[in-house]
């Protein structure tokens, strides 16, 4: 399977949709569906029944998934595309805008 360009813990900027131009940290990456969940982005209202974790139930705000194609990695405050290079026998991510190695 191909290496993912966006990983958990990355800071990303939304480039399309209702939350366009907002930034946040990636909390979950679902490579199978091509979706990511970003802190504070794409907030959904969910109605929950009372359970052991939430005694009262009620209305809860949760982050919804966003397609990977609608986010861009932010490096040094600038959104950039991601490329790959092999350095010292390891495949590393590289910022296309600056040429800087990301990880």
Coordinates of N, CA, C and O in Angstrom, one line a residue:
X1 N 0.8 -1.2 0.0 CA 0.0 0.0 0.0 C 0.9 1.3 0.0 O 1.9 1.3 0.6
X2 N 0.5 2.3 -0.7 CA 1.3 3.5 -0.8 C 1.4 4.2 0.5 O 0.5 4.1 1.4
X3 N 2.5 5.0 0.7 CA 2.7 5.8 1.9 C 1.7 6.9 1.9 O 1.5 7.6 0.9
X4 N 1.2 7.2 3.1 CA 0.2 8.3 3.2 C 1.0 9.7 3.3 O 2.0 9.8 4.0
X5 N 0.4 10.7 2.6 CA 1.0 12.0 2.6 C 0.7 12.8 3.9 O 1.4 13.7 4.3
X6 N -0.5 12.4 4.5 CA -0.9 13.1 5.7 C -0.9 12.1 6.8 O -1.4 10.9 6.6
X7 N -0.3 12.4 7.9 CA -0.2 11.5 9.1 C -0.8 12.1 10.3 O -1.0 13.3 10.4
X8 N -1.1 11.2 11.3 CA -1.6 11.7 12.6 C -0.6 12.6 13.2 O 0.6 12.4 13.2
X9 N -1.1 13.7 13.8 CA -0.3 14.7 14.4 C 0.2 15.9 13.5 O 0.7 16.9 14.0
X10 N 0.0 15.8 12.2 CA 0.3 16.8 11.2 C -0.7 18.0 11.4 O -1.8 17.8 11.7
X11 N -0.2 19.2 11.1 CA -1.0 20.4 11.1 C -1.4 20.5 9.6 O -0.6 20.5 8.7
X12 N -2.7 20.7 9.4 CA -3.2 20.8 8.0 C -4.2 22.0 7.9 O -4.7 22.5 8.9
X13 N -4.3 22.5 6.6 CA -5.2 23.6 6.3 C -6.3 23.0 5.4 O -6.0 22.3 4.4
X14 N -7.6 23.4 5.7 CA -8.7 22.9 4.8 C -8.7 23.8 3.6 O -8.7 25.1 3.7
X15 N -8.8 23.2 2.4 CA -8.7 24.0 1.2 C -10.0 24.0 0.4 O -10.2 24.7 -0.6
X16 N -11.1 23.3 1.0 CA -12.4 23.2 0.3 C -13.4 22.9 1.3 O -13.2 22.2 2.3
X17 N -14.6 23.4 1.1 CA -15.7 23.1 2.0 C -16.1 24.2 2.9 O -15.6 25.3 2.8
X18 N -17.0 24.0 3.9 CA -17.5 25.0 4.8 C -16.5 25.6 5.7 O -16.6 26.7 6.2
X19 N -15.4 24.8 6.0 CA -14.4 25.2 6.9 C -13.1 25.6 6.2 O -12.0 25.6 6.7
X20 N -13.2 26.1 5.0 CA -12.1 26.5 4.1 C -11.2 27.5 4.9 O -11.7 28.4 5.5
X21 N -9.9 27.4 4.7 CA -8.9 28.3 5.3 C -8.7 28.1 6.8 O -7.9 28.8 7.4
X22 N -9.3 27.1 7.5 CA -9.1 26.8 8.9 C -8.0 25.8 9.0 O -7.8 25.0 8.1
X23 N -7.3 25.9 10.1 CA -6.2 25.0 10.4 C -6.4 24.2 11.6 O -7.1 24.6 12.5
X24 N -5.9 23.0 11.7 CA -6.0 22.1 12.8 C -5.1 21.0 12.8 O -4.4 20.7 11.8
X25 N -5.0 20.2 13.9 CA -4.1 19.1 14.0 C -4.9 17.8 13.7 O -6.0 17.6 14.1
X26 N -4.3 16.9 12.9 CA -5.0 15.6 12.5 C -5.0 14.7 13.7 O -3.9 14.5 14.3
X27 N -6.1 14.2 14.0 CA -6.3 13.2 15.2 C -6.4 11.8 14.7 O -6.0 10.9 15.4
X28 N -7.1 11.6 13.5 CA -7.3 10.2 13.0 C -7.1 10.3 11.5 O -7.6 11.2 10.8
X29 N -6.4 9.2 11.0 CA -6.3 9.0 9.5 C -6.9 7.7 9.2 O -6.5 6.7 9.7
X30 N -7.9 7.7 8.3 CA -8.5 6.5 7.8 C -8.0 6.3 6.3 O -8.6 6.9 5.4
X31 N -7.0 5.5 6.1 CA -6.4 5.3 4.8 C -7.3 4.6 3.9 O -7.3 4.8 2.7
X32 N -8.1 3.6 4.4 CA -9.0 2.8 3.6 C -10.0 3.7 2.9 O -10.3 3.5 1.7
X33 N -10.6 4.6 3.6 CA -11.7 5.5 3.1 C -11.1 6.8 2.5 O -11.8 7.6 1.9
X34 N -9.8 7.1 2.8 CA -9.2 8.4 2.3 C -9.8 9.6 3.1 O -10.0 10.6 2.5
X35 N -10.0 9.4 4.4 CA -10.6 10.5 5.2 C -9.6 10.8 6.4 O -8.9 9.9 6.8
X36 N -9.7 12.0 6.9 CA -9.0 12.4 8.1 C -10.0 13.1 9.0 O -11.0 13.7 8.6
X37 N -9.7 13.1 10.3 CA -10.5 13.9 11.3 C -9.5 14.9 11.9 O -8.4 14.6 12.3
X38 N -9.9 16.2 11.8 CA -9.1 17.3 12.2 C -9.7 18.0 13.4 O -10.9 18.2 13.4
X39 N -8.9 18.3 14.5 CA -9.4 19.0 15.7 C -10.2 20.3 15.3 O -9.6 21.2 14.6
X40 N -11.4 20.4 15.8 CA -12.2 21.6 15.6 C -12.7 21.9 14.2 O -13.2 23.0 14.0
X41 N -12.5 21.0 13.3 CA -13.0 21.2 11.9 C -14.1 20.3 11.6 O -14.1 19.1 12.0
X42 N -15.1 20.7 10.8 CA -16.2 19.9 10.4 C -17.0 19.4 11.6 O -17.3 18.2 11.7
X43 N -17.4 20.3 12.5 CA -18.1 20.0 13.7 C -19.5 19.5 13.3 O -20.2 20.2 12.6
X44 N -19.9 18.4 13.9 CA -21.2 17.8 13.7 C -22.0 17.8 15.0 O -21.4 17.6 16.1
X45 N -23.3 17.9 15.0 CA -24.1 17.8 16.2 C -24.7 16.4 16.2 O -25.3 15.9 15.3
X46 N -24.4 15.7 17.3 CA -24.8 14.3 17.5 C -25.7 14.2 18.7 O -25.4 14.7 19.8
X47 N -26.8 13.5 18.5 CA -27.8 13.3 19.6 C -27.5 11.9 20.2 O -27.5 10.9 19.5
X48 N -27.2 11.9 21.5 CA -26.8 10.6 22.2 C -27.7 10.2 23.3 O -28.3 11.1 24.0
X49 N -27.9 8.9 23.4 CA -28.7 8.4 24.5 C -27.9 8.3 25.7 O -26.7 8.2 25.7
X50 N -28.5 8.3 26.9 CA -27.7 8.1 28.1 C -27.0 6.7 28.1 O -27.6 5.7 27.7
X51 N -25.8 6.7 28.6 CA -25.1 5.4 28.7 C -24.1 5.5 29.8 O -24.1 6.5 30.6
X52 N -23.2 4.5 30.0 CA -22.3 4.5 31.1 C -21.3 5.7 31.1 O -21.0 6.3 32.1
X53 N -20.9 6.0 29.9 CA -19.9 7.1 29.7 C -20.5 8.5 29.9 O -19.9 9.4 30.4
X54 N -21.8 8.6 29.4 CA -22.5 9.9 29.4 C -23.8 9.7 30.1 O -24.8 9.3 29.4
X55 N -23.9 9.9 31.4 CA -25.1 9.6 32.2 C -26.3 10.3 31.7 O -27.4 9.7 31.7
X56 N -26.2 11.6 31.3 CA -27.4 12.4 30.9 C -27.8 12.2 29.4 O -28.9 12.4 29.1
X57 N -26.8 11.9 28.6 CA -27.1 11.9 27.1 C -27.2 13.3 26.6 O -26.6 14.2 27.2
X58 N -27.9 13.5 25.6 CA -28.1 14.9 25.1 C -27.4 15.1 23.8 O -27.1 14.2 23.0
X59 N -27.2 16.4 23.5 CA -26.6 16.9 22.2 C -25.1 17.1 22.4 O -24.7 17.8 23.3
X60 N -24.3 16.4 21.6 CA -22.8 16.5 21.7 C -22.3 17.0 20.3 O -22.7 16.5 19.3
X61 N -21.2 17.8 20.4 CA -20.5 18.2 19.2 C -19.3 17.4 19.0 O -18.5 17.2 19.9
X62 N -19.2 16.8 17.8 CA -18.0 15.9 17.4 C -17.5 16.3 16.1 O -18.2 16.9 15.3
X63 N -16.2 16.0 15.9 CA -15.6 16.3 14.6 C -16.0 15.2 13.6 O -15.9 14.0 13.9
X64 N -16.3 15.6 12.4 CA -16.6 14.7 11.3 C -15.4 14.5 10.4 O -14.5 15.3 10.4
X65 N -15.4 13.4 9.6 CA -14.3 13.2 8.7 C -14.3 14.1 7.5 O -15.4 14.6 7.1
X66 N -13.1 14.4 7.0 CA -12.9 15.2 5.8 C -12.1 14.4 4.8 O -11.2 13.7 5.2
X67 N -12.4 14.5 3.5 CA -11.6 13.8 2.5 C -10.2 14.4 2.5 O -9.9 15.6 2.7
X68 N -9.2 13.5 2.3 CA -7.8 13.8 2.3 C -7.5 14.9 1.2 O -6.6 15.8 1.4
X69 N -8.2 14.8 0.1 CA -8.0 15.8 -1.0 C -8.4 17.2 -0.6 O -8.0 18.1 -1.3
X70 N -9.1 17.4 0.5 CA -9.6 18.7 0.9 C -8.7 19.3 1.9 O -9.1 20.4 2.5
X71 N -7.6 18.7 2.3 CA -6.7 19.3 3.2 C -5.3 19.3 2.6 O -4.9 18.6 1.8
X72 N -4.5 20.3 3.1 CA -3.1 20.5 2.7 C -2.2 20.5 3.9 O -2.5 21.2 4.9
X73 N -1.1 19.9 3.9 CA -0.1 19.9 5.0 C 0.5 21.3 5.1 O 0.8 22.0 4.1
X74 N 0.6 21.8 6.4 CA 1.2 23.1 6.7 C 2.6 22.9 7.2 O 2.8 22.2 8.2
X75 N 3.6 23.5 6.5 CA 5.0 23.4 7.0 C 5.5 24.8 7.1 O 5.4 25.6 6.2
X76 N 6.0 25.2 8.3 CA 6.5 26.6 8.6 C 5.4 27.6 8.2 O 5.7 28.7 7.7
X77 N 4.2 27.3 8.5 CA 3.1 28.3 8.4 C 2.5 28.4 7.0 O 1.7 29.2 6.7
X78 N 3.1 27.6 6.0 CA 2.6 27.7 4.6 C 2.1 26.3 4.2 O 2.7 25.3 4.4
X79 N 0.9 26.3 3.6 CA 0.4 25.0 3.0 C 1.3 24.6 1.8 O 1.7 25.5 1.0
X80 N 1.5 23.3 1.7 CA 2.4 22.8 0.7 C 2.0 21.4 0.3 O 1.4 20.7 1.0
X81 N 2.3 21.1 -1.0 CA 2.1 19.7 -1.5 C 3.3 18.9 -0.9 O 4.3 19.4 -0.4
X82 N 3.0 17.6 -0.9 CA 4.0 16.6 -0.3 C 4.6 15.7 -1.4 O 3.8 15.2 -2.2
X83 N 5.9 15.5 -1.4 CA 6.5 14.6 -2.2 C 7.3 13.6 -1.4 O 7.4 13.7 -0.2
X84 N 8.0 12.7 -2.1 CA 8.8 11.7 -1.4 C 10.2 11.6 -2.0 O 10.3 11.8 -3.2
X85 N 11.2 11.3 -1.1 CA 12.5 11.1 -1.5 C 13.1 10.0 -0.7 O 12.7 9.7 0.4
X86 N 14.1 9.3 -1.2 CA 14.8 8.3 -0.5 C 16.1 8.9 0.0 O 16.9 9.4 -0.8
X87 N 16.3 9.0 1.4 CA 17.5 9.5 1.9 C 18.1 8.5 2.9 O 17.4 8.1 3.8
X88 N 19.3 8.1 2.7 CA 20.0 7.1 3.6 C 19.2 5.8 3.7 O 19.0 5.2 4.7
X89 N 18.6 5.4 2.5 CA 17.8 4.2 2.5 C 16.4 4.2 3.1 O 15.7 3.2 3.2
X90 N 16.0 5.4 3.5 CA 14.6 5.6 4.1 C 13.8 6.5 3.2 O 14.3 7.5 2.7
X91 N 12.5 6.2 3.0 CA 11.6 7.0 2.3 C 11.1 8.1 3.2 O 10.6 7.8 4.3
X92 N 11.3 9.4 2.9 CA 10.9 10.5 3.7 C 10.0 11.5 2.9 O 10.1 11.6 1.7
X93 N 9.1 12.2 3.7 CA 8.2 13.1 3.1 C 9.0 14.5 2.9 O 9.8 14.8 3.8
X94 N 8.7 15.2 1.8 CA 9.4 16.4 1.5 C 8.4 17.5 1.1 O 7.5 17.2 0.3
X95 N 8.5 18.7 1.6 CA 7.6 19.8 1.3 C 8.0 20.3 -0.1 O 9.2 20.6 -0.3
X96 N 7.1 20.3 -1.0 CA 7.4 20.7 -2.4 C 7.7 22.2 -2.5 O 8.5 22.6 -3.3
X97 N 7.1 23.0 -1.6 CA 7.3 24.5 -1.7 C 8.7 24.9 -1.2 O 9.3 25.7 -1.9
X98 N 9.2 24.2 -0.2 CA 10.5 24.6 0.4 C 11.6 23.6 0.1 O 12.8 23.9 0.3
X99 N 11.2 22.3 -0.2 CA 12.2 21.3 -0.3 C 12.7 20.7 1.0 O 13.6 19.9 1.1
X100 N 12.0 21.1 2.1 CA 12.4 20.7 3.4 C 11.9 19.3 3.8 O 10.8 19.0 3.4
X101 N 12.7 18.5 4.4 CA 12.3 17.2 4.9 C 11.4 17.3 6.0 O 11.7 18.0 7.0
X102 N 10.2 16.7 6.0 CA 9.2 16.8 7.0 C 9.4 15.9 8.2 O 9.3 16.2 9.3
X103 N 9.8 14.6 7.9 CA 10.0 13.7 9.0 C 11.2 12.8 8.8 O 11.8 12.7 7.8

